[in-house]
Each structure stands twice: as structure tokens, then as C-alpha cells.
XYZ file of C-alpha atoms in Angstrom:
491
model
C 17.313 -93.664 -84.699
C 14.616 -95.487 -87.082
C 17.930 -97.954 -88.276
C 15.948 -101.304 -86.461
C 12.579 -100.526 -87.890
C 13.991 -99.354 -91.149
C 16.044 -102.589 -91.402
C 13.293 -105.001 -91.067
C 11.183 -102.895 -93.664
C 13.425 -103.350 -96.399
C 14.484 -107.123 -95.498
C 10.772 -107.804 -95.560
C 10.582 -106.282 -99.154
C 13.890 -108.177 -100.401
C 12.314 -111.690 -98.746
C 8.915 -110.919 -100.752
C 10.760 -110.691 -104.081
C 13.326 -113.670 -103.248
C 10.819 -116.279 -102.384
C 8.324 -115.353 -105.273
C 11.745 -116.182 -107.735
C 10.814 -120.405 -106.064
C 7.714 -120.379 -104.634
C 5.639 -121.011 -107.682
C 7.170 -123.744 -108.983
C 6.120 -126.377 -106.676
C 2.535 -124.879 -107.569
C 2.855 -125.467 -111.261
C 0.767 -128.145 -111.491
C -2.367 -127.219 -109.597
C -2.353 -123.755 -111.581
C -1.814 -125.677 -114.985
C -5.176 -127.294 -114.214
C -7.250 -124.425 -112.611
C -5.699 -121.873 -115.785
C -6.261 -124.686 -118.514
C -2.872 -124.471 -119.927
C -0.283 -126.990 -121.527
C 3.049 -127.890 -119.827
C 4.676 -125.610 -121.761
C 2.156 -122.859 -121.474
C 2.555 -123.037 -118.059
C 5.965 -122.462 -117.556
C 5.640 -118.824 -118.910
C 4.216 -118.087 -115.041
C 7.792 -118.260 -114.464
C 9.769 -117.128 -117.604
C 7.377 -113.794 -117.856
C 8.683 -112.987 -113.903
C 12.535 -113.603 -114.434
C 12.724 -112.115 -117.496
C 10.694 -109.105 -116.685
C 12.628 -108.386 -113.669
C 15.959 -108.799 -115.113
C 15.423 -106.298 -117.685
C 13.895 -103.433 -115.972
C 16.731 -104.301 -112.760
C 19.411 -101.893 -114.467
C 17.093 -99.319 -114.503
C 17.223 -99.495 -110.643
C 20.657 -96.883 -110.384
C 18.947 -93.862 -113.565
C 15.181 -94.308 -111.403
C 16.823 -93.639 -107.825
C 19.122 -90.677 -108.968
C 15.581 -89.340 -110.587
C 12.906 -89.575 -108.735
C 14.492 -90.398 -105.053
C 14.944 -93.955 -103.241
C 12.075 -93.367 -101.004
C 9.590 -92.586 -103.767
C 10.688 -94.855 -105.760
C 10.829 -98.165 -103.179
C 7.228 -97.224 -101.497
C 6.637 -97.202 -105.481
C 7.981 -100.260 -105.742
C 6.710 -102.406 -102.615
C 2.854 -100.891 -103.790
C 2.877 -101.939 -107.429
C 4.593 -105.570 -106.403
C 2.262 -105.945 -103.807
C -0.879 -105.232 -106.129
C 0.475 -107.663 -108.935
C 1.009 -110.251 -106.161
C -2.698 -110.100 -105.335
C -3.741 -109.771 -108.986
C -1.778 -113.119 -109.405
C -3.475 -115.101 -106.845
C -7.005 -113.703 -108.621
C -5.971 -114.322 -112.301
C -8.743 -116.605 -114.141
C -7.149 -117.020 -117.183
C -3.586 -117.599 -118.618
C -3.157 -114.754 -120.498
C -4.016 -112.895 -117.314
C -1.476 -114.570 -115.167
C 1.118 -113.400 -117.068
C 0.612 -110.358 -117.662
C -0.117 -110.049 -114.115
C 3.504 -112.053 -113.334
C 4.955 -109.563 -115.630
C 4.338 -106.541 -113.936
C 5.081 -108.265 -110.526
C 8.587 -108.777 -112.506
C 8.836 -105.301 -113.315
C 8.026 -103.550 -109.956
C 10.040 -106.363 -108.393
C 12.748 -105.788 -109.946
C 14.286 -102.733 -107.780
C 13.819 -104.152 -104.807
C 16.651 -106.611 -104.326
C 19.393 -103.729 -104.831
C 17.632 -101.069 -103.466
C 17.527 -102.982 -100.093
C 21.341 -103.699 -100.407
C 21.974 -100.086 -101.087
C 20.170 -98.381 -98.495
C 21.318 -100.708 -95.872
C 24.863 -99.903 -96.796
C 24.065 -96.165 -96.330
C 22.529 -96.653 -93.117
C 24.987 -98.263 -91.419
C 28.635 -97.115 -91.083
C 31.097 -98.397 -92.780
C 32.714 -100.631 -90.268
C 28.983 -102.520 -90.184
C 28.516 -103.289 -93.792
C 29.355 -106.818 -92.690
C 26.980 -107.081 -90.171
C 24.249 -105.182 -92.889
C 25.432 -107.677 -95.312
C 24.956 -110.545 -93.284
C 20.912 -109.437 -92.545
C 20.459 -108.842 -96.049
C 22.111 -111.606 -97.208
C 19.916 -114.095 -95.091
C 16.315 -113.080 -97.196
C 18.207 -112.727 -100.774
C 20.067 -116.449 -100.202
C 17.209 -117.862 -97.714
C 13.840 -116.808 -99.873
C 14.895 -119.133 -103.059
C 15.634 -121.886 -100.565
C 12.749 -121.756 -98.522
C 10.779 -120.895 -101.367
C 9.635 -124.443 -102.497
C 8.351 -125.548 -98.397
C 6.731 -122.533 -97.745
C 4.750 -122.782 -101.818
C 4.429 -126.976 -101.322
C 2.806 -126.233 -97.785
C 0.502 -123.554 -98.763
C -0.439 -125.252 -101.823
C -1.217 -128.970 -99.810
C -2.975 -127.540 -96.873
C -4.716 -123.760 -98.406
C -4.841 -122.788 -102.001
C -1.978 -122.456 -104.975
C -3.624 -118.809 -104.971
C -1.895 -117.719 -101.689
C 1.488 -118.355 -102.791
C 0.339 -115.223 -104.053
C -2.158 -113.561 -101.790
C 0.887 -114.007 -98.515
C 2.643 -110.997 -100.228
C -0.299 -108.738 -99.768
C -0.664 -107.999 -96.356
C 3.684 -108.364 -96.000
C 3.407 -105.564 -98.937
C 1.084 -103.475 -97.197
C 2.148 -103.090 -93.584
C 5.883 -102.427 -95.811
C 4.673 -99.783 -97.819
C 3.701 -97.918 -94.001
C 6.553 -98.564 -92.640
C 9.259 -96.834 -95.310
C 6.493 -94.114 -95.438
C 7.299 -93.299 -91.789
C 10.733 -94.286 -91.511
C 12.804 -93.847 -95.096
C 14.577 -90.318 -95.635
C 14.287 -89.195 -99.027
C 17.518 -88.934 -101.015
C 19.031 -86.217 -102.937
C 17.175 -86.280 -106.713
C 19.028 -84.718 -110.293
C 17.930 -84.540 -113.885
C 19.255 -86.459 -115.947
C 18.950 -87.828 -119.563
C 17.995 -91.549 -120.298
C 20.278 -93.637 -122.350
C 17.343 -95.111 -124.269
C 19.780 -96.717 -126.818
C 22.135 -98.342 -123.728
C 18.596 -99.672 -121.935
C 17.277 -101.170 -125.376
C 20.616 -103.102 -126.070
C 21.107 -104.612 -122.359
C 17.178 -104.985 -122.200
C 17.247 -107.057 -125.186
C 20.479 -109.060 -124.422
C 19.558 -109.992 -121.498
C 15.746 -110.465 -122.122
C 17.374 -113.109 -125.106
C 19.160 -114.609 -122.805
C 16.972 -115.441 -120.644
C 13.963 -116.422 -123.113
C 16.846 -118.873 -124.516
C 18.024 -120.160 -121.180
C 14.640 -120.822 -120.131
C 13.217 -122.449 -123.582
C 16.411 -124.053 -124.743
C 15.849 -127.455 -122.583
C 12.113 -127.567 -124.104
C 12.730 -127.222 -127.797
C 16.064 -128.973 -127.895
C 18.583 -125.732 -128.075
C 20.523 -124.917 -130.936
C 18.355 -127.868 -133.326
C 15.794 -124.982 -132.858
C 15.868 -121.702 -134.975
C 13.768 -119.947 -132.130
C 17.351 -120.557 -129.790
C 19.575 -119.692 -132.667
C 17.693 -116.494 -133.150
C 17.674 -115.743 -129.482
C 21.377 -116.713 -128.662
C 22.219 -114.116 -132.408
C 20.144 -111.256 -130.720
C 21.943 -111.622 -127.386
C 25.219 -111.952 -128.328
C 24.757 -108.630 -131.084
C 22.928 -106.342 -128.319
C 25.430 -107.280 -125.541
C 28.020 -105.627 -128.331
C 26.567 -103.030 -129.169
C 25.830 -102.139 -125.561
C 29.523 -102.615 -124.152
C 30.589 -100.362 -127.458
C 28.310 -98.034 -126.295
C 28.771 -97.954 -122.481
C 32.307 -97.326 -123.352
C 31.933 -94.520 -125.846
C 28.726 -92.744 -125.150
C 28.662 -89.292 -122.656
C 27.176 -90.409 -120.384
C 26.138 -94.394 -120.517
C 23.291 -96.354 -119.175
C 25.647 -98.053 -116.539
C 28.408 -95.841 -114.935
C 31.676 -97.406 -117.014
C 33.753 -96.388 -113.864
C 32.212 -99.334 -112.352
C 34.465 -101.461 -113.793
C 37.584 -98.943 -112.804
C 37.360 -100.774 -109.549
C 38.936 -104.373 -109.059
C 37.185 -105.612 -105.602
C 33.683 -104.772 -108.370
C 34.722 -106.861 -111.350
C 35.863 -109.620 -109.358
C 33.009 -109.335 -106.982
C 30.605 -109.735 -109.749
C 32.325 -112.734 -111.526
C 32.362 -114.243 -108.425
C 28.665 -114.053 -107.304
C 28.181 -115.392 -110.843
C 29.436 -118.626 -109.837
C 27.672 -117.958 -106.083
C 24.637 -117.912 -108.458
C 25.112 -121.019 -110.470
C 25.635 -123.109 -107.250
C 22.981 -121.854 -105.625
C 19.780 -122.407 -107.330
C 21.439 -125.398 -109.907
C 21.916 -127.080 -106.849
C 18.280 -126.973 -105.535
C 16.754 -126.965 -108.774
C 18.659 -131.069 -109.112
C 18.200 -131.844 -105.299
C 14.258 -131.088 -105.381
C 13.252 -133.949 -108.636
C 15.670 -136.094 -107.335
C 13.964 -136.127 -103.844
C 10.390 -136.725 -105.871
C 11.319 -138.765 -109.060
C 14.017 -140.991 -107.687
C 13.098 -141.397 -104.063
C 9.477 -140.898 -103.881
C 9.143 -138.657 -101.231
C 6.176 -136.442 -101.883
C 6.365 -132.579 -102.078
C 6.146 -131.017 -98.740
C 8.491 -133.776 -98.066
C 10.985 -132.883 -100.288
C 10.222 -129.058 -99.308
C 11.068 -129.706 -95.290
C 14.355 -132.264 -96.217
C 15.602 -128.587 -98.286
C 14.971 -126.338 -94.966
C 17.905 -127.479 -92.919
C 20.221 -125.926 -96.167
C 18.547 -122.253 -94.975
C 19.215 -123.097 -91.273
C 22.759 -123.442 -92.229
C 23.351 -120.527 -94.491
C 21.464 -118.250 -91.731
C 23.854 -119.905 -89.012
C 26.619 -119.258 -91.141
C 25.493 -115.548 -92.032
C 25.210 -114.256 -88.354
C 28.800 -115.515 -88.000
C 30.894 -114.132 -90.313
C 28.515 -110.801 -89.270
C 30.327 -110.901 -86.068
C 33.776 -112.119 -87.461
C 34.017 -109.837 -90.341
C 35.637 -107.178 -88.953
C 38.315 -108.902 -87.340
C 39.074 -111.469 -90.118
C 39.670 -111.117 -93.671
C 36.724 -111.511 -95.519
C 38.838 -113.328 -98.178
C 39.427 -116.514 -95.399
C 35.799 -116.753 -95.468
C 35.219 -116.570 -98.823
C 37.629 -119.538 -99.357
C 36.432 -121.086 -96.800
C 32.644 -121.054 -98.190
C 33.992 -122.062 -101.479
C 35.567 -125.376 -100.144
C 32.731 -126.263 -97.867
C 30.098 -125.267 -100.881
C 32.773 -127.911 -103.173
C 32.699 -131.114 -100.591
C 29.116 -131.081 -100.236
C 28.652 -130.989 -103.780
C 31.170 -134.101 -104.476
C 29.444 -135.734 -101.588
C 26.380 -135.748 -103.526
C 28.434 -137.220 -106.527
C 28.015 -140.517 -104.028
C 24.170 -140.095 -103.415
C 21.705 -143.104 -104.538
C 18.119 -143.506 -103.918
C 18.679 -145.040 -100.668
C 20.771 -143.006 -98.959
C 19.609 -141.387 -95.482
C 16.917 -138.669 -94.688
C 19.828 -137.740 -92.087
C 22.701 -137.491 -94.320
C 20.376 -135.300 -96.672
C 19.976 -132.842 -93.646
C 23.469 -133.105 -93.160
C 24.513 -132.237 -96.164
C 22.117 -129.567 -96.921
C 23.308 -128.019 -93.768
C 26.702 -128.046 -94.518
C 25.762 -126.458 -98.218
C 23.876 -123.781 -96.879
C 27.050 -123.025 -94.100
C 29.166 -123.038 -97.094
C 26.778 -120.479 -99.405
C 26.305 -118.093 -95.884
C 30.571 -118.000 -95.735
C 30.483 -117.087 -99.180
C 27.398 -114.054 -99.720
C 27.909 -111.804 -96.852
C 31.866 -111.269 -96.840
C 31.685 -110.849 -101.155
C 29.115 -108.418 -100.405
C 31.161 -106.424 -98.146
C 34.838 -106.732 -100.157
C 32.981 -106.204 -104.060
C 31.635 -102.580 -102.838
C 34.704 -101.828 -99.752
C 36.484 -99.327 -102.470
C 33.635 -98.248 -104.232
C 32.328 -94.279 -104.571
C 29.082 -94.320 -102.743
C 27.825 -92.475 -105.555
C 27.970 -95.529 -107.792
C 26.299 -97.996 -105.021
C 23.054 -98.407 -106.058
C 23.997 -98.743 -109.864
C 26.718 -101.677 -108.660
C 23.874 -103.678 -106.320
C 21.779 -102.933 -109.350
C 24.440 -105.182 -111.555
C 25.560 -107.534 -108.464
C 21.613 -108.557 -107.885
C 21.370 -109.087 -111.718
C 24.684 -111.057 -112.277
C 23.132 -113.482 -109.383
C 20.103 -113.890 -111.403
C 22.056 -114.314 -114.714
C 24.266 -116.810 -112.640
C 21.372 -118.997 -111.166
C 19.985 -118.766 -114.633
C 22.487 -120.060 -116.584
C 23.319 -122.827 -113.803
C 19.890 -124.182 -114.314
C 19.630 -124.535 -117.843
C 23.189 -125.875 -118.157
C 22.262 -128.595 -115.599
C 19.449 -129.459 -116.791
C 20.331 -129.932 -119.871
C 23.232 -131.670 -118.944
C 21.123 -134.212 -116.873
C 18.882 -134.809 -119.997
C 21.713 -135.805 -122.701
C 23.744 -137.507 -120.107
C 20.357 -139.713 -119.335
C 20.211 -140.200 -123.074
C 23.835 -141.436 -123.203
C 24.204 -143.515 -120.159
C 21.049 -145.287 -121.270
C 22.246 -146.176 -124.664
C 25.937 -147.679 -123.055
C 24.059 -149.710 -119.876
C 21.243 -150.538 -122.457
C 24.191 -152.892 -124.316
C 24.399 -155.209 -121.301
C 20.820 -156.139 -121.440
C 21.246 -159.065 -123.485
C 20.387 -163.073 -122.940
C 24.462 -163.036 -122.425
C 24.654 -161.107 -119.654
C 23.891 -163.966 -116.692
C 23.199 -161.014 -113.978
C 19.834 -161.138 -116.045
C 19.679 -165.113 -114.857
C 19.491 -164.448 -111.317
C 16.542 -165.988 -109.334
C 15.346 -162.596 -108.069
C 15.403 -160.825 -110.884
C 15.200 -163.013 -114.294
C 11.154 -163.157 -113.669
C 10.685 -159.231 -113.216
C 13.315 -158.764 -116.481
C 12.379 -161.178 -118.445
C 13.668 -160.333 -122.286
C 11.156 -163.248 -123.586
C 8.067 -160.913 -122.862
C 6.939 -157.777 -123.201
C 6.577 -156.437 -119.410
C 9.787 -157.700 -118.871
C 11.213 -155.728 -121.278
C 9.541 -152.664 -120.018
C 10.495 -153.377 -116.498
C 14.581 -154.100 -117.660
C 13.919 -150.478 -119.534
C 12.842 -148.717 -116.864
C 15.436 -149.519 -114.305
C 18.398 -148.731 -116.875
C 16.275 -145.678 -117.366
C 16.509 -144.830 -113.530
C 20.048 -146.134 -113.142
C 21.271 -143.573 -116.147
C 19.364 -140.616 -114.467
C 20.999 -141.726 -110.814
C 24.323 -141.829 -112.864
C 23.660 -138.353 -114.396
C 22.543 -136.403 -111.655
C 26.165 -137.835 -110.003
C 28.146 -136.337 -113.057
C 26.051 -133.541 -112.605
C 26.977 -132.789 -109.331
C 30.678 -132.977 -109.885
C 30.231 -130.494 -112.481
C 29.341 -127.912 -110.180
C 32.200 -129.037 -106.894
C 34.588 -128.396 -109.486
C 33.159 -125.260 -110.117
C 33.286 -123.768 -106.897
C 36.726 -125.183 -106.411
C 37.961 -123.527 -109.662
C 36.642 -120.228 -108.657
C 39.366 -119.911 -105.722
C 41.702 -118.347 -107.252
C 39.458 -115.509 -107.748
C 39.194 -114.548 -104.207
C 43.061 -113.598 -104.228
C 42.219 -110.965 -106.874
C 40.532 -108.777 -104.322
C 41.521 -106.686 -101.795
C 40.422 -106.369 -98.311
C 38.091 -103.928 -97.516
C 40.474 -101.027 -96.119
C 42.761 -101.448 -99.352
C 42.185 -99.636 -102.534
């Protein structure tokens, strides 16, 4: 009877910990300065929040079965909410992330906890339509993220990107207290030995992902030694998963196909996803100039579009396969992408919006329907470990999609640069035109400067192209995947 109130509860919990994953980062700057901390210092306010909350996400399935989903949410939504306000009041940097930490930590549950008590509160023949609410704050949040942090930052404080969650938190917490049953609880034995080997994998991971762009990757012994301690923990755990009693995550996960595929899949949903935004937003500032809350309200139409999308394949869903839509999201995610390959600096505020809408229709086609297909066939019993892994393959996904890219943009910079720099020569007679042989003129030093900068700019408008097509081949290439799985009545 509660189902409404209960609904927009937990979606206000999952939105909280989706936008905090962007909303920061727009704010970087004005904390560096108020916290008195390097560029690189300063990044930890977001490395010490991902990487917190993917480790201690696993955990989500073993704390449920323990202690209860109610206790353990209201849990949840409290501590999150009082690191949120402890963030906005941090003084030093050392404080912030400690503070970011635990927001990481408590935050972590809260993404699949959402996903698995909506899909026990609504029968099975509306998981789409559950899947489709749910979907909107976990793929919305990230893209809103940056307008909602660059407006609240220009017009209030870079402290209540912080201080919004608090009063969100609060009036959360009294809701699930009046309308969230308790579940069943057991007691069972923690695989400290499985939790230390995924917690260090993927707490590697991440610290490599995230430092491997500043310290130039593998030139770096602190990346070697990360990507060695990853790679041996991530063995050890899968040799233990599939030999111990009982494991740290359920090995009959991976018994069911619509799960493995589903999880490779939103991977790649991942990797497009934030790789995508995380190119588009610098490009709007560096290349165009638009300033941030500018950039911010050009990325909003891509949310319209996936929230559009979302409330249609929630009414569709159960009369169409969810694999049409799947493919259909894929190939509509794949053209706007090679669109982009033909973006320059002067192309249109409207074919921006245009293109971020039809992005964001493409991403809503694909999150709901492989929400509903990768746990159709799976034991209930097992949900909340699965959203557990689906929320933190997502992460791992947008994760690796950023670093890749932006590391890709970097050295492809560096090597455009070097082959266009080979035409600036007294040969070349486009350097003898009227307009331009004043402004590059190779006899002084600002001219010099000037010719640098522009093959500078032209390399980066080259690389973020290249970049682009990276990821529309991507999502194309991931098609065949959807044919693995099996509609939702099949088993």
C-alpha cells in the first residue's frame, strides 16, 4: 500500500549518491583554493569517494542477509547524509577526505539496495516499469551532476554541493523508517579472505585508473605496483570464490547467462556513459569558451532524453522484447558518438542539444530493458548480491572509460602536434597568406607562439574526434552481445 511513498524514498537515496559521483568536479577549483591544496592534492576529493565506495559495494549482499535491508539502508542514508554535511564543513584537506571517504563508504549500498528492493516490491511483470524509475536517478544524477554543482557553486557556495544532501538525507531517513518492511536476517560467516582480495583489486584499480593520466602510467613504478597488486588479488579472489564453502560473492551468480552477459554489457553502458561527458564538458570550456554553467545547461538536454527514453520503454517493455531496445539504444548511443567525430569549435549550440538528446534517448533504451533481462532468470535470493556486482561493474566501466580516454586524448595531442607541427615551415605558402602571415609570423617570437598554439588546438580538436570514434565503435561492437540473452520469461 506504501509502494508510491516507498518508491520515491529510495529513488531519492539512489539520486543523492549518483549526483555526488559528478557534482564535485566542476567545484574543484574553488575548493583547491579555500582547502590550500595542489592540483593533484585536490583530486583525492574525488579518488577517496570512488574508491571507497567501490570497495565496501560488495559488501552490500553479506550486510543485508545480516543485519536486514531496512536497518541497514536507514543505516546507510544517516551515515551518508552526516558525511555529506561534514564535507561541506571540512577546513582542511586532510579533513575533506577523510570526510569524502566515509561518504564513499556509507554510499556505497545505496545504489543496489534501491535496485533490489524495488524489484521486490513490485511484481514481476513491473520490473520494467521499476527499472525504468530507478534507472532515471542512477543514469540522470552523473549527467545532471556538473549543472546542478556549476550552478550552486556560481550563484551560493562550493560548500552546498555538499550541504543539498542534508536535508534530502534527512526527510529519507523518516520516510523508510515509516514505510520499509524489515527483511528476513541469518548468521552467517564473513569471507574476510574473499573481501580483502576483491577490496584490494579493485581499490588498485581504481587508485591506478585514477593516477595513471597524472604520473604518466606504466613510466611510473607507483602504476606498475598498482596494476601487479590488482591483477594478483583479482586471482586469488576468483580461485577462491570458486573453491571456498561458502565465498564472498555467491559463485552461482555466474550459473546464470542473462547475469554474465548483463554485466559485460553494462560495462560498456558504463564506459559510454561518463567517457562521453567527461570529453564533452572540457571541450565545451577549453575549445569553445563557453563558461561553466554554460557548459553545465548545453549537457541537460542529454538527461531530458534518457528520462524521455526511460518512461518509454517502461510502458513498452512488456509487450516488446527488451533485446529490440537494447539494440536499438546501442545504435542510437553509436551515431551520436560518430556524429561528434565531425564536431569543431564552431559548430551549433543547437546541434549540441540535439545531439545530447539523442545520446541520452540512446543510454535510456539501453539501462532500463538490461536491467530487467540481466536479473529475469535470477533466484531472488541472489538479487541483492547481483545489483551489488551490476552497480559496481557500472562504476568499474565508467572508470576505466575515463582514464582510457583521457589518456588517449593526451598522447594523441602529443602525436598530432608533432605530424601538423612539420608543415609549419617558410615552405609551406598557407603561412604567406595576407590574413594570417602577420599573426604567424616564423621571423619572431610571438609569431611563433601564436603558429604553436593553434597546431596545439587543431591536434586536441583532431584528438577528441579520434576519441570519439573510439567509443561509436564500441557500442556498435557490443551488439552482438544482446543476442546472448534471453528474454525475460526464458530460462
Amino acid at each position: 500500500p506504501n509502494r508510491g511513498l516507498l518508491t520515491v524514498c529510495v529513488m531519492a537515496a539512489t539520486i543523492m549518491q549518483a549526483l555526488d559521483t559528478t557534482i564535485a568536479n566542476v567545484a574543484l577549483p574553488y575548493m583547491q583554493g579555500s582547502l590550500s591544496a595542489t592540483q593533484d592534492q585536490i583530486t583525492w576529493v574525488l579518488t577517496s569517494y570512488i574508491v571507497s565506495a567501490a570497495i565496501f559495494m560488495p559488501t552490500t549482499g553479506f550486510l543485508t542477509a545480516r543485519f536486514g535491508r531496512k536497518r541497514l539502508l536507514i543505516v546507510a542514508v544517516a551515515g551518508f547524509t552526516i558525511a555529506s554535511g561534514l564535507c561541506g564543513a571540512a577546513q582542511t584537506l586532510g579533513q575533506m577526505v577523510i570526510f569524502r571517504l566515509l561518504q564513499g563508504v556509507f554510499g556505497a549500498a545505496l545504489v543496489p539496495m534501491s535496485q533490489a528492493i524495488l524489484l521486490d516490491s513490485y511484481p514481476r511483470e513491473k520490473h520494467g516499469s521499476a527499472m525504468a524509475i530507478w534507472g532515471v536517478g542512477v543514469m540522470v544524477g552523473p549527467i545532471l551532476g556538473p549543472m546542478l554543482g556549476g550552478w550552486l557553486t556560481e550563484y551560493y557556495n562550493w560548500r552546498w554541493v555538499f550541504y543539498i544532501n542534508v536535508p534530502i538525507g534527512v526527510a529519507v531517513v523518516f520516510g523508510l523508517l515509516a514505510v520499509l518492511t524489515e527483511s528476513k536476517t541469518q548468521q552467517m560467516r564473513f569471507d574476510w579472505f574473499g573481501f580483502a582480495t576483491l577490496s584490494l583489486a579493485v581499490g588498485a584499480l581504481q587508485m591506478m585508473l585514477d593516477r595513471g593520466q597524472l604520473v604518466d602510467w606504466f613510466a611510473s613504478t607507483e602504476i606498475v605496483v598498482e596494476a601487479t597488486l590488482a591483477a594478483l588479488a583479482l586471482y586469488l579472489f576468483l580461485v577462491h570464490m570458486a573453491t571456498a564453502e561458502r565465498s564472498f560473492i555467491d559463485p552461482h551468480l555466474f550459473a546464470d547467462r542473462n547475469f554474465r552477459v548483463g554485466v559485460m554489457l553494462i560495462f560498456v553502458v558504463g564506459v559510454i556513459l561518463l567517457a562521453s561527458v567527461a570529453l564533452l564538458t572540457p571541450y565545451l570550456q577549453t575549445l569553445m569558451g563557453y563558461p561553466v554553467l554554460t557548459a553545465g545547461l548545453i549537457l541537460g538536454p542529454r538527461g531530458i532524453g534518457t528520462m524521455v527514453a526511460m518512461m518509454i520503454v517502461g510502458r513498452l517493455i512488456n509487450r516488446v522484447d527488451p533485446r529490440v531496445f537494447l539494440l536499438i539504444g546501442l545504435g542510437m548511443s553509436s551515431f551520436s558518438l560518430y556524429e561528434m567525430t565531425g564536431f569543431t569549435p564552431d559548430v551549433s549550440s543547437r546541434t549540441l542539444l540535439w545531439n545530447g538528446i539523442v545520446q541520452g534517448c540512446g543510454l535510456g533504451f539501453l539501462f532500463t530493458p538490461l536491467s530487467t533481462v540481466t536479473f529475469a532468470t535470477l533466484p531472488a535470493h541472489l538479487r541483492t548480491q547481483a545489483t551489488a556486482l551490476f552497480s559496481l561493474l557500472r562504476n568499474l566501466g565508467s572508470s576505466v572509460g575515463v582514464s582510457v580516454v583521457m589518456f588517449m586524448l593526451a598522447r594523441n595531442t602529443q602525436a598530432l602536434h608533432a605530424q601538423l607541427a612539420q608543415y609549419a615551415n617558410p615552405l609551406n605558402s598557407a603561412l604567406q597568406a595576407p590574413g594570417v602571415a602577420h599573426i604567424w609570423n616564423l621571423k619572431t617570437l610571438a609569431g611563433r607562439a601564436a603558429l604553436n598554439m593553434e597546431i596545439t588546438r587543431q591536434a586536441e580538436i583532431i584528438a577528441y574526434m579520434n576519441d570519439y570514434k573510439v567509443l561509436a565503435i564500441l557500442a556498435l561492437a557490443a551488439a552482438p552481445l544482446v543476442l546472448l540473452l534471453g528474454r525475460p520469461h526464458d530460462r
